[in-house]
Short mmCIF file of C-alpha atoms in Angstrom, two decimals:
data_model
loop_
_atom_site.label_atom_id
_atom_site.label_comp_id
_atom_site.label_asym_id
_atom_site.label_seq_id
_atom_site.Cartn_x
_atom_site.Cartn_y
_atom_site.Cartn_z
CA MET A 114 99.33 -221.41 71.09
CA ALA A 115 99.02 -225.18 71.52
CA THR A 116 98.51 -227.47 68.57
CA THR A 117 98.20 -231.19 68.20
CA THR A 118 97.76 -233.55 65.30
CA ILE A 119 94.79 -235.89 65.38
CA THR A 120 95.43 -238.50 62.72
CA PRO A 121 92.54 -240.62 61.41
CA GLU A 122 92.88 -244.35 62.00
CA ALA A 123 92.45 -245.01 58.28
CA ALA A 124 93.36 -242.47 55.64
CA GLY A 125 90.41 -241.37 53.56
CA PRO A 126 90.36 -241.07 49.78
CA ASP A 127 91.97 -238.13 48.04
CA ARG A 128 89.21 -235.54 47.82
CA GLY A 129 90.84 -233.28 45.26
CA SER A 130 91.29 -229.54 45.55
CA ALA A 131 88.74 -227.03 46.71
CA GLY A 132 86.87 -225.32 43.88
CA GLY A 133 85.76 -221.77 43.56
CA GLY A 134 86.68 -218.59 41.80
CA THR A 135 89.88 -216.62 42.23
CA ARG A 136 90.47 -212.88 42.38
CA GLU A 137 93.49 -210.87 43.47
CA GLY A 138 95.41 -213.88 44.81
CA VAL A 139 92.58 -215.39 46.83
CA ARG A 140 90.19 -218.25 46.21
CA ARG A 141 86.62 -218.09 47.45
CA ARG A 142 84.61 -221.21 48.07
CA THR A 143 80.98 -221.29 49.16
CA VAL A 144 80.34 -223.54 52.15
CA ARG A 145 77.99 -223.92 55.10
CA THR A 146 79.33 -224.19 58.62
CA VAL A 147 78.21 -227.03 60.84
CA LYS A 148 78.69 -226.25 64.51
CA VAL A 149 77.94 -228.82 67.17
CA TYR A 150 78.17 -228.41 70.93
CA TRP A 151 79.80 -231.55 72.30
CA PRO A 152 80.01 -232.47 75.99
CA VAL A 153 83.36 -233.62 77.34
CA ALA A 154 84.63 -234.57 80.75
CA ALA A 155 85.58 -231.61 82.96
CA VAL A 156 89.16 -232.91 83.10
CA THR A 157 89.25 -232.84 79.29
CA LEU A 158 88.08 -229.23 79.17
CA ALA A 159 90.60 -228.24 81.87
CA ALA A 160 93.46 -230.01 80.09
CA CYS A 161 92.57 -228.29 76.80
CA GLY A 162 92.56 -224.97 78.63
CA ARG A 163 96.13 -225.71 79.76
CA GLY A 164 97.13 -226.45 76.16
CA ASP A 165 97.07 -230.27 76.34
CA LEU A 166 95.07 -230.97 73.18
CA ASP A 167 96.18 -234.60 73.01
CA VAL A 168 93.61 -235.26 75.75
CA LEU A 169 90.87 -234.94 73.08
CA ARG A 170 91.86 -238.33 71.66
CA ALA A 171 91.31 -239.98 75.03
CA ASP A 172 87.93 -238.41 75.80
CA GLU A 173 85.32 -241.12 75.14
CA SER A 174 82.61 -238.65 74.14
CA PHE A 175 84.83 -236.65 71.79
CA ALA A 176 86.17 -239.84 70.22
CA SER A 177 82.72 -240.58 68.80
CA LEU A 178 82.69 -237.16 67.12
CA LEU A 179 86.17 -237.75 65.70
CA ARG A 180 84.96 -241.02 64.16
CA VAL A 181 82.14 -239.18 62.39
CA LEU A 182 84.50 -236.47 61.11
CA GLU A 183 87.03 -239.06 59.90
CA THR A 184 84.44 -241.16 58.06
CA THR A 185 82.37 -238.37 56.50
CA PRO A 186 84.49 -236.99 53.66
CA GLU A 187 82.06 -234.14 53.00
CA LEU A 188 82.84 -232.60 56.41
CA GLY A 189 85.94 -230.43 56.66
CA ASP A 190 87.07 -230.92 53.05
CA PHE A 191 89.81 -228.41 52.28
CA GLY A 192 91.30 -230.17 49.29
CA VAL A 193 94.78 -231.20 50.44
CA TYR A 194 93.52 -231.11 54.05
CA GLY A 195 90.63 -233.24 55.20
CA ASP A 196 88.57 -233.67 58.36
CA VAL A 197 89.23 -230.01 59.23
CA PHE A 198 87.51 -228.68 62.33
CA GLU A 199 87.92 -225.98 64.96
CA VAL A 200 87.28 -226.33 68.69
CA ALA A 201 86.32 -223.63 71.18
CA LEU A 202 86.17 -224.32 74.92
CA GLY A 203 83.05 -223.54 76.86
CA ALA A 204 80.14 -224.52 79.03
CA GLU A 205 76.53 -225.21 78.23
CA GLY A 206 73.75 -224.47 80.69
CA PHE A 207 70.26 -225.94 80.76
CA THR A 208 67.25 -226.74 82.90
CA VAL A 209 65.81 -230.23 82.62
CA ARG A 210 62.06 -230.12 82.03
CA PRO A 211 59.48 -232.87 82.70
CA GLY A 212 59.50 -235.55 80.01
CA ALA A 213 63.25 -235.32 79.39
CA ARG A 214 65.63 -238.27 79.68
CA PRO A 215 68.84 -236.36 80.38
CA ALA A 216 72.31 -237.85 80.14
CA LEU A 217 73.34 -235.26 82.73
CA GLY A 218 71.15 -233.94 85.52
CA SER A 219 67.59 -234.65 86.60
CA VAL A 220 64.14 -233.15 86.02
CA GLY A 221 63.75 -229.71 87.56
CA GLY A 222 67.46 -229.09 88.02
CA ARG A 223 69.66 -226.46 86.43
CA PHE A 224 72.99 -227.79 85.18
CA LEU A 225 76.23 -226.76 83.51
CA SER A 226 78.17 -229.05 81.21
CA SER A 227 81.78 -228.88 80.07
CA THR A 228 81.34 -228.42 76.34
CA LEU A 229 83.37 -227.98 73.19
CA ALA A 230 81.94 -225.95 70.32
CA VAL A 231 83.17 -227.82 67.25
CA THR A 232 82.89 -226.14 63.85
CA THR A 233 83.49 -227.76 60.49
CA HIS A 234 82.38 -227.01 56.95
CA VAL A 235 80.43 -228.69 54.16
CA ASP A 236 80.25 -227.58 50.53
CA ALA A 237 77.19 -225.38 49.98
CA ALA A 238 76.36 -227.37 46.85
CA THR A 239 75.74 -230.53 48.90
CA ASP A 240 72.19 -231.62 48.12
CA ASP A 241 69.55 -231.69 50.85
CA ASP A 242 69.38 -235.49 51.11
CA ALA A 243 73.16 -235.83 51.52
CA LEU A 244 73.22 -232.95 54.00
CA SER A 245 70.44 -234.59 56.03
CA ARG A 246 72.42 -237.85 56.14
CA ILE A 247 75.54 -235.99 57.31
CA LEU A 248 73.64 -234.15 60.05
CA ALA A 249 71.92 -237.39 61.12
CA ARG A 250 75.35 -239.02 61.58
CA LEU A 251 76.38 -236.22 63.93
CA ILE A 252 73.12 -236.36 65.86
CA ASP A 253 73.20 -240.17 66.14
CA ALA A 254 76.75 -240.06 67.55
CA HIS A 255 75.93 -237.32 70.05
CA PRO A 256 75.51 -238.50 73.66
CA TRP A 257 72.66 -236.12 74.49
CA GLU A 258 68.94 -236.57 74.01
CA ILE A 259 68.66 -233.27 72.10
CA PRO A 260 72.00 -232.15 70.70
CA VAL A 261 72.59 -228.53 69.70
CA VAL A 262 73.68 -228.49 66.05
CA GLU A 263 73.83 -225.28 64.01
CA LEU A 264 73.81 -225.16 60.22
CA SER A 265 74.64 -221.80 58.66
CA ALA A 266 73.40 -220.22 55.50
CA PRO A 267 75.93 -220.41 52.65
CA LEU A 268 79.00 -218.27 53.18
CA ASP A 269 82.35 -217.85 51.48
CA LEU A 270 85.64 -219.17 52.80
CA VAL A 271 88.70 -217.36 51.56
CA THR A 272 92.03 -219.10 50.99
CA PRO A 273 95.19 -218.26 49.02
CA ALA A 274 94.82 -218.86 45.28
#
């Protein structure tokens, strides 16, 4: 298993510990997942597949997502760990319809894009206005005309107590 450390350029404020109830040696915290499909260069996807995760820092598209994660303390807050996110490798397929202004492809064509599925978490108690601002930051940073961003219903994360 390959791992890499992606360190923010500027350390964020201490966000305290995660809240939630405890039972039988575990802590449960209610969050919502935010999953965004982010295009990357094919060489970036291939390098990640080989275990070279440091290439994520150099990918221009992914760098804009990292900046949002690093400057939005509500995303990926795990108490003593911040800016937490998970990445899955993949591809995204689409057909460009009339009226679109695609960053990749042209009207009428079917295309595949090298894509990372990036998942992070936000506290379920985050109010709607704050959540809208957070999601708008992700969408504004995304290089595509219509980004795919998923927001889950509240769910519990389980960590050691």
